[in-house]
CSV table of C-alpha atoms and ligand atoms in Angstrom, one decimal:
chain,number,residue,atom,x,y,z
A,1383,MET,CA,116.3,5.4,134.1
A,1384,ILE,CA,119.1,7.3,133.3
A,1385,ASP,CA,119.8,9.1,129.9
A,1386,PRO,CA,123.6,9.3,128.1
A,1387,PHE,CA,123.6,12.6,129.5
A,1388,GLY,CA,123.1,11.6,133.1
A,1389,ARG,CA,120.4,12.4,133.5
A,1390,SER,CA,117.4,11.2,135.6
A,1391,ILE,CA,114.1,10.4,134.1
A,1392,SER,CA,111.7,10.3,137.0
A,1393,TYR,CA,109.1,12.7,135.4
A,1394,ILE,CA,106.5,12.3,132.5
A,1395,ARG,CA,103.6,14.0,130.8
A,1396,VAL,CA,100.4,12.3,129.0
A,1397,SER,CA,98.6,14.0,126.0
A,1398,VAL,CA,95.5,11.9,126.8
A,1399,THR,CA,93.3,13.2,124.0
A,1400,ASP,CA,94.7,15.9,121.5
A,1401,ARG,CA,91.3,17.4,121.4
A,1402,CYS,CA,90.0,20.3,123.5
A,1403,ASP,CA,87.6,22.9,123.4
A,1404,PHE,CA,89.6,25.9,122.8
A,1405,ARG,CA,91.4,26.6,119.4
A,1406,CYS,CA,94.1,28.9,121.1
A,1407,VAL,CA,96.2,30.9,118.5
A,1408,TYR,CA,99.4,30.1,119.7
A,1409,CYS,CA,98.4,26.7,119.7
A,1410,MET,CA,96.6,25.6,116.9
A,1411,ALA,CA,94.7,26.4,114.4
A,1412,GLU,CA,91.3,27.1,113.7
A,1413,ASP,CA,90.3,24.1,111.5
A,1414,MET,CA,92.2,21.2,113.2
A,1415,THR,CA,92.2,18.2,112.4
A,1416,PHE,CA,92.0,15.9,115.1
A,1417,LEU,CA,92.8,12.0,115.1
A,1418,PRO,CA,90.4,9.5,114.7
A,1419,LYS,CA,89.1,7.7,118.0
A,1420,SER,CA,90.5,5.0,117.2
A,1421,ASP,CA,94.0,6.6,116.8
A,1422,LEU,CA,93.6,6.7,120.8
A,1423,LEU,CA,95.3,4.6,123.5
A,1424,THR,CA,92.2,3.6,125.3
A,1425,LEU,CA,91.6,4.2,129.2
A,1426,GLU,CA,93.7,0.6,130.1
A,1427,GLU,CA,96.1,1.1,127.8
A,1428,LEU,CA,97.2,5.0,128.9
A,1429,ASP,CA,97.3,3.4,133.0
A,1430,ARG,CA,99.5,0.4,131.7
A,1431,LEU,CA,101.1,2.7,130.2
A,1432,CYS,CA,101.9,5.0,133.2
A,1433,GLY,CA,101.8,1.8,135.2
A,1434,ALA,CA,105.1,0.9,133.2
A,1435,PHE,CA,107.1,3.9,134.0
A,1436,VAL,CA,106.3,3.5,136.7
A,1437,ARG,CA,107.9,0.8,137.8
A,1438,LYS,CA,111.0,2.6,135.9
A,1439,GLY,CA,111.1,5.4,138.6
A,1440,VAL,CA,109.2,7.7,137.4
A,1441,ARG,CA,107.9,9.5,140.7
A,1442,LYS,CA,105.9,12.2,138.5
A,1443,ILE,CA,103.1,12.1,136.2
A,1444,ARG,CA,101.3,15.2,134.7
A,1445,LEU,CA,98.4,14.7,132.4
A,1446,THR,CA,97.6,17.3,129.6
A,1447,GLY,CA,96.3,17.2,126.1
A,1448,GLY,CA,94.5,18.3,124.4
A,1449,GLU,CA,92.0,19.5,126.9
A,1450,PRO,CA,92.3,16.3,129.3
A,1451,LEU,CA,89.5,16.9,130.9
A,1452,VAL,CA,87.5,16.4,127.9
A,1453,ARG,CA,88.7,12.8,127.2
A,1454,ARG,CA,85.3,11.2,128.1
A,1455,ASN,CA,85.6,9.3,131.6
A,1456,LEU,CA,88.9,10.4,132.4
A,1457,MET,CA,88.5,10.6,136.6
A,1458,SER,CA,89.1,6.9,136.0
A,1459,LEU,CA,92.4,7.2,134.2
A,1460,VAL,CA,92.8,9.3,137.5
A,1461,ARG,CA,91.7,7.3,140.2
A,1462,ASN,CA,93.3,4.3,139.0
A,1463,LEU,CA,96.6,5.9,138.8
A,1464,SER,CA,96.0,7.4,142.0
A,1465,ARG,CA,96.9,3.6,143.2
A,1466,HIS,CA,100.5,4.8,142.9
A,1467,LEU,CA,100.3,7.4,145.4
A,1468,HIS,CA,99.1,5.4,148.0
A,1469,THR,CA,101.7,2.4,147.2
A,1470,GLY,CA,104.2,6.1,147.6
A,1471,ALA,CA,105.6,5.0,144.2
A,1472,LEU,CA,104.8,7.9,142.6
A,1473,GLU,CA,105.5,11.4,144.3
A,1474,GLU,CA,102.9,13.8,142.2
A,1475,LEU,CA,100.2,13.3,139.9
A,1476,THR,CA,98.8,16.5,138.3
A,1477,LEU,CA,97.6,17.6,135.2
A,1478,THR,CA,97.3,21.0,133.3
A,1479,THR,CA,94.2,22.4,132.0
A,1480,ASN,CA,92.2,25.1,130.4
A,1481,GLY,CA,89.8,25.5,133.6
A,1482,SER,CA,86.5,25.0,131.3
A,1483,GLN,CA,85.6,21.8,133.0
A,1484,LEU,CA,87.2,22.3,136.2
A,1485,ALA,CA,84.2,23.1,138.4
A,1486,LYS,CA,82.3,20.0,137.7
A,1487,TYR,CA,85.7,18.0,138.5
A,1488,ALA,CA,87.6,19.7,140.7
A,1489,GLY,CA,86.3,17.9,144.1
A,1490,GLU,CA,87.5,14.7,142.2
A,1491,LEU,CA,90.3,15.4,141.1
A,1492,ALA,CA,91.3,16.0,145.1
A,1493,ALA,CA,89.8,12.7,146.2
A,1494,ALA,CA,91.4,11.3,143.6
A,1495,GLY,CA,95.3,12.6,145.8
A,1496,VAL,CA,95.8,15.7,143.0
A,1497,LYS,CA,97.1,18.0,144.8
A,1498,ARG,CA,98.3,21.1,142.8
A,1499,ILE,CA,97.0,22.0,139.2
A,1500,ASN,CA,97.8,24.1,136.1
A,1501,VAL,CA,95.7,26.1,134.6
A,1502,SER,CA,95.7,28.4,131.8
A,1503,VAL,CA,95.0,31.8,131.9
A,1504,ASP,CA,96.2,34.5,128.9
A,1505,THR,CA,94.3,37.5,129.9
A,1506,LEU,CA,91.7,38.3,132.6
A,1507,ASP,CA,90.1,40.7,130.4
A,1508,PRO,CA,87.1,38.1,129.1
A,1509,VAL,CA,86.4,39.7,125.4
A,1510,LYS,CA,90.4,39.5,124.4
A,1511,PHE,CA,89.7,35.5,126.0
A,1512,GLU,CA,87.4,34.9,123.7
A,1513,ALA,CA,89.9,36.1,120.9
A,1514,ILE,CA,92.9,34.2,122.1
A,1515,THR,CA,91.2,30.6,123.0
A,1516,ARG,CA,89.2,30.9,119.6
A,1517,GLY,CA,85.7,30.6,121.8
A,1518,GLY,CA,86.8,30.0,125.3
A,1519,LYS,CA,84.8,31.8,127.9
A,1520,LEU,CA,86.4,32.7,131.1
A,1521,PRO,CA,84.0,33.5,133.8
A,1522,THR,CA,83.2,29.8,133.2
A,1523,VAL,CA,87.2,29.2,133.5
A,1524,LYS,CA,86.7,31.6,137.0
A,1525,GLU,CA,84.3,29.2,138.3
A,1526,GLY,CA,86.4,26.1,137.8
A,1527,LEU,CA,89.1,28.6,139.9
A,1528,ALA,CA,87.1,29.0,142.6
A,1529,ALA,CA,86.3,25.1,142.3
A,1530,ALA,CA,89.2,24.5,142.9
A,1531,LYS,CA,90.7,26.4,145.5
A,1532,ALA,CA,87.4,25.2,147.6
A,1533,ALA,CA,88.1,21.5,146.9
A,1534,GLY,CA,91.7,21.8,148.8
A,1535,LEU,CA,94.0,22.0,145.1
A,1536,ALA,CA,96.8,24.9,144.3
A,1537,ILE,CA,97.1,26.6,141.4
A,1538,LYS,CA,99.9,27.3,139.0
A,1539,ILE,CA,98.7,29.8,136.4
A,1540,ASN,CA,100.1,28.9,132.8
A,1541,THR,CA,100.4,32.5,130.5
A,1542,VAL,CA,101.6,32.7,127.1
A,1543,ALA,CA,103.5,35.7,126.5
A,1544,LEU,CA,102.2,37.2,122.8
A,1545,LYS,CA,103.9,40.7,122.2
A,1546,GLY,CA,100.6,43.2,121.2
A,1547,VAL,CA,98.4,40.9,123.3
A,1548,ASN,CA,98.7,40.1,126.8
A,1549,ASP,CA,102.0,41.9,127.2
A,1550,GLY,CA,100.3,45.1,129.2
A,1551,GLU,CA,98.6,42.9,131.3
A,1552,PHE,CA,101.1,41.0,133.5
A,1553,ASP,CA,101.0,43.7,136.3
A,1554,ALA,CA,97.0,43.0,136.2
A,1555,LEU,CA,97.6,39.2,136.5
A,1556,LEU,CA,100.4,39.0,139.2
A,1557,GLU,CA,98.5,41.4,141.3
A,1558,TRP,CA,95.4,39.1,140.8
A,1559,CYS,CA,97.4,35.9,141.2
A,1560,GLY,CA,98.7,37.5,144.5
A,1561,ARG,CA,94.9,38.4,145.3
A,1562,GLU,CA,93.6,34.3,144.4
A,1563,GLY,CA,96.8,32.8,145.8
A,1564,LEU,CA,98.0,31.8,142.3
A,1565,ASP,CA,101.1,31.1,141.5
A,1566,MET,CA,101.9,32.3,137.9
A,1567,THR,CA,104.6,31.4,135.3
A,1568,LEU,CA,105.2,33.4,132.1
A,1569,ILE,CA,105.6,31.0,128.8
A,1570,GLU,CA,107.1,32.0,126.1
A,1571,THR,CA,105.8,31.1,122.2
A,1572,MET,CA,106.9,27.8,121.3
A,1573,PRO,CA,107.8,26.8,117.5
A,1574,MET,CA,105.6,23.6,117.8
A,1575,GLY,CA,103.0,22.9,114.5
A,1576,GLU,CA,102.0,25.6,111.9
A,1577,VAL,CA,99.3,28.3,113.1
A,1578,ASP,CA,97.6,30.9,111.2
A,1579,HIS,CA,100.5,33.4,111.7
A,1580,HIS,CA,104.3,33.8,112.2
A,1581,ARG,CA,104.8,33.0,115.6
A,1582,ALA,CA,108.3,35.4,115.1
A,1583,ASP,CA,105.0,38.3,115.3
A,1584,ARG,CA,104.1,37.8,118.9
A,1585,TYR,CA,107.0,36.3,120.2
A,1586,LEU,CA,108.4,38.4,123.5
A,1587,SER,CA,111.6,37.4,125.3
A,1588,LEU,CA,110.6,37.1,129.0
A,1589,ALA,CA,114.1,38.5,129.9
A,1590,GLU,CA,112.5,42.0,128.9
A,1591,ALA,CA,109.4,40.8,130.5
A,1592,ARG,CA,110.9,40.5,133.4
A,1593,ARG,CA,112.4,43.8,133.2
A,1594,THR,CA,108.9,45.8,133.8
A,1595,LEU,CA,107.2,43.8,135.7
A,1596,ALA,CA,110.7,44.7,138.3
A,1597,LYS,CA,110.4,48.5,138.1
A,1598,SER,CA,106.4,47.2,140.0
A,1599,TRP,CA,107.3,44.2,141.9
A,1600,THR,CA,110.2,42.8,144.1
A,1601,LEU,CA,110.9,39.5,142.5
A,1602,GLU,CA,113.5,37.4,144.1
A,1603,ASP,CA,115.5,34.5,142.5
A,1604,ILE,CA,114.9,30.8,145.0
A,1605,ALA,CA,115.8,28.2,144.3
A,1606,HIS,CA,112.8,26.2,143.3
A,1607,ARG,CA,113.8,24.0,140.7
A,1608,THR,CA,111.3,21.0,138.9
A,1609,GLY,CA,113.5,20.0,136.4
A,1610,GLY,CA,112.0,21.6,133.9
A,1611,PRO,CA,113.0,25.2,131.5
A,1612,ALA,CA,111.4,26.9,134.2
A,1613,ARG,CA,113.2,29.8,136.6
A,1614,TYR,CA,111.2,30.2,139.6
A,1615,THR,CA,111.3,33.9,141.5
A,1616,LEU,CA,109.3,35.0,144.9
A,1617,VAL,CA,107.1,37.8,144.6
A,1618,LYS,CA,108.5,39.7,147.8
A,1619,GLU,CA,104.6,41.5,147.8
A,1620,THR,CA,102.4,39.2,147.1
A,1621,GLY,CA,104.0,36.0,148.6
A,1622,ARG,CA,103.7,34.4,145.7
A,1623,LYS,CA,105.7,32.1,143.1
A,1624,LEU,CA,106.4,33.8,139.6
A,1625,GLY,CA,108.1,31.6,137.0
A,1626,PHE,CA,109.6,31.9,134.1
A,1627,ILE,CA,109.6,29.0,130.9
A,1628,THR,CA,112.1,30.3,128.7
A,1629,PRO,CA,113.2,27.4,125.8
A,1630,LEU,CA,114.3,30.0,123.3
A,1631,SER,CA,115.8,33.0,125.4
A,1632,HIS,CA,117.8,30.4,127.6
A,1633,ASN,CA,117.6,26.3,127.7
A,1634,PHE,CA,118.1,24.2,130.4
A,1635,CYS,CA,118.3,20.7,129.0
A,1636,GLU,CA,121.0,20.2,131.3
A,1637,SER,CA,118.9,19.6,133.9
A,1638,CYS,CA,115.6,17.9,132.3
A,1639,ASN,CA,114.0,15.5,133.8
A,1640,ARG,CA,111.0,14.7,131.8
A,1641,VAL,CA,109.7,12.0,128.6
A,1642,ARG,CA,106.2,12.3,127.5
A,1643,VAL,CA,104.1,10.2,125.3
A,1644,THR,CA,101.7,11.2,122.8
A,1645,CYS,CA,97.5,9.7,123.1
A,1646,THR,CA,98.4,7.5,120.2
A,1647,GLY,CA,101.4,6.3,122.6
A,1648,MET,CA,104.4,7.9,120.4
A,1649,LEU,CA,106.7,8.9,123.5
A,1650,TYR,CA,109.1,12.1,122.3
A,1651,MET,CA,112.0,12.3,124.6
A,1652,CYS,CA,111.7,15.9,123.9
A,1653,LEU,CA,109.3,18.2,123.3
A,1654,GLY,CA,111.3,20.3,120.3
A,1655,GLN,CA,113.1,16.8,118.6
A,1656,ASP,CA,110.9,15.1,115.6
A,1657,ASP,CA,112.9,11.9,117.2
A,1658,SER,CA,110.3,9.4,118.7
A,1659,ALA,CA,109.5,5.8,120.1
A,1660,ASP,CA,105.9,3.6,119.4
A,1661,LEU,CA,104.8,2.4,122.4
A,1662,ARG,CA,101.3,1.5,120.9
A,1663,ALA,CA,102.6,-1.5,118.9
A,1664,PRO,CA,104.5,-3.4,122.4
A,1665,LEU,CA,101.5,-2.7,124.1
A,1666,ARG,CA,99.3,-4.4,122.2
A,1667,ALA,CA,101.3,-7.1,120.7
A,1668,THR,CA,100.8,-9.3,124.2
A,1669,GLU,CA,99.7,-9.0,127.6
A,1670,SER,CA,103.0,-9.1,129.5
A,1671,ASP,CA,105.1,-5.9,129.8
A,1672,GLU,CA,108.2,-7.2,128.2
A,1673,LEU,CA,108.2,-5.5,125.4
A,1674,LEU,CA,106.8,-2.4,126.5
A,1675,ASP,CA,109.3,-2.5,129.3
A,1676,ALA,CA,112.1,-2.6,126.5
A,1677,ALA,CA,110.9,0.0,123.6
A,1678,ILE,CA,111.1,2.9,126.6
A,1679,GLU,CA,114.6,1.1,127.3
A,1680,ALA,CA,115.9,1.8,123.8
A,1681,ALA,CA,113.8,5.3,124.0
A,1682,ILE,CA,115.4,6.7,127.0
A,1683,ARG,CA,119.1,5.5,125.9
A,1684,ARG,CA,118.2,7.8,122.1
A,1685,LYS,CA,117.5,11.6,124.1
A,1686,PRO,CA,118.5,13.9,122.9
A,1687,LYS,CA,120.7,16.6,124.5
A,1688,GLY,CA,118.6,19.4,124.0
A,1689,HIS,CA,115.9,20.7,121.5
A,1690,ASP,CA,116.8,22.2,118.3
A,1691,PHE,CA,114.2,25.8,119.1
A,1692,VAL,CA,115.2,29.1,117.2
A,1693,ILE,CA,111.2,31.9,116.8
A,1694,GLU,CA,112.9,33.3,113.2
A,1695,ARG,CA,112.8,30.2,111.1
A,1696,ALA,CA,110.0,30.4,108.8
A,1697,ALA,CA,108.7,26.8,109.5
A,1698,PRO,CA,108.5,25.6,112.4
A,1699,ALA,CA,111.2,23.7,114.3
A,1700,VAL,CA,109.1,20.3,114.5
A,1701,GLN,CA,105.9,19.4,112.4
A,1702,ARG,CA,104.1,18.4,115.1
A,1703,HIS,CA,101.4,20.9,117.7
A,1704,MET,CA,101.8,21.2,121.3
A,1705,SER,CA,98.3,20.0,122.0
A,1706,VAL,CA,100.0,16.7,120.5
A,1707,THR,CA,102.5,16.2,122.5
A,1708,GLY,CA,101.0,17.7,125.5
A,1709,GLY,CA,102.1,20.8,127.2
B,406,LIG,N1,94.2,22.5,126.9
B,406,LIG,C1,95.1,22.4,128.9
B,406,LIG,C2,95.5,23.6,128.5
B,406,LIG,O1,95.8,24.9,128.2
B,406,LIG,O2,96.6,24.1,129.5
B,406,LIG,C3,96.7,21.5,127.9
B,406,LIG,C4,97.3,21.8,127.4
B,406,LIG,S1,98.1,22.5,126.4
B,406,LIG,C5,99.3,21.9,125.3
B,406,LIG,C6,99.2,23.1,127.5
B,406,LIG,C7,100.3,24.5,127.6
B,406,LIG,O3,101.2,24.8,126.8
B,406,LIG,C8,99.0,26.0,127.8
B,406,LIG,O4,99.3,26.5,129.1
B,406,LIG,C9,99.0,26.6,126.7
B,406,LIG,O5,99.4,28.0,126.6
B,406,LIG,C10,101.0,26.3,126.3
B,406,LIG,N2,101.4,26.1,124.6
B,406,LIG,C11,100.2,25.8,124.0
B,406,LIG,N3,101.1,26.0,122.9
B,406,LIG,C12,102.2,26.6,122.9
B,406,LIG,C13,102.9,27.0,122.0
B,406,LIG,N4,103.1,27.4,120.5
B,406,LIG,N5,104.3,27.4,123.0
B,406,LIG,C14,103.7,28.1,124.1
B,406,LIG,N6,102.8,27.3,125.3
B,406,LIG,C15,102.4,27.0,124.1
B,407,LIG,FE1,93.6,23.8,123.5
B,407,LIG,FE2,95.0,24.2,125.9
B,407,LIG,FE3,96.0,24.1,123.2
B,407,LIG,FE4,94.5,25.7,124.7
B,407,LIG,S1,96.8,25.6,124.9
B,407,LIG,S2,93.7,25.1,122.5
B,407,LIG,S3,93.0,25.3,125.7
B,407,LIG,S4,95.4,22.6,124.4
């Protein structure tokens, strides 16, 4: 699939649920209303949809949410999708998780061919962790991380940089990642969906974070790319990677290789734009995939050049929360 700007689309992120057992302050409002379960694609529909993208050349699938591991029977979808790994059509099947259920599922994920996962950890202080996630337990996430390591999964920690909240902890997080053998990515907070504060108050430019980190660590730029807005460095002292996701202070839309599907089957061609295509209707219209394929092709032809995030605006750039489109 080649979009109008010559970018090859080889990566889909699929949100399997908008629900979550956490309520991170930058991601959700405290009293979120979730979608009725009947609106969600079934696991069979998600499998069919992923299959259509794989046929069209997608090489990497990331399952996300909401919290993917709270979707009932998710492991059956993971096991089914792993058939594309066995045929070689798919290079990678992975997921982004808050880690709360990882102790239970790490072994099954590894057995199904998942090799790497992203786990979100914004602080190593259990009290602050509970405050940021509105109720999450850091020790449970750490047990999950230990189980994932024991199962042989490579782990990347995602940390959203929040001014006045965790900006004093980046050294400690980096040191912990080094000790535990984890890569890490710092993420700028993005204006998606209404939350209970104005995001500009918490926004921290990662250029600034990098300057501070460079006082204590030797950060060497490396060529590693995933086609997204992350740029990676090698931390010489630990030998681990540190990435910076900076959609606001820089954007790297020109090399974007991805699209996103929500749990209701809406295809978003850009995380930071509202245009979308309904894939649920063609999925449900017939058992053959002709309409689905045509809808995907038409949507890719409309993939926009880039996003429209500006943190200072009073209103979010897009109305939907990250948990709907999937981070
Ligand atoms: N629940 C899983 C988790 O937290 O890893 C997967 C979904 S979550 C939406 C995916 C990633 O998006 C997480 O790393 C989270 O920190 C990040 N995220 C959520 N809302 C964000 C926002 N407004 N700006 C930047 N990152 C955000
Ligand atoms: Fe849930 Fe992930 Fe959003 Fe936190 S960032 S509320 S864990 S979906």
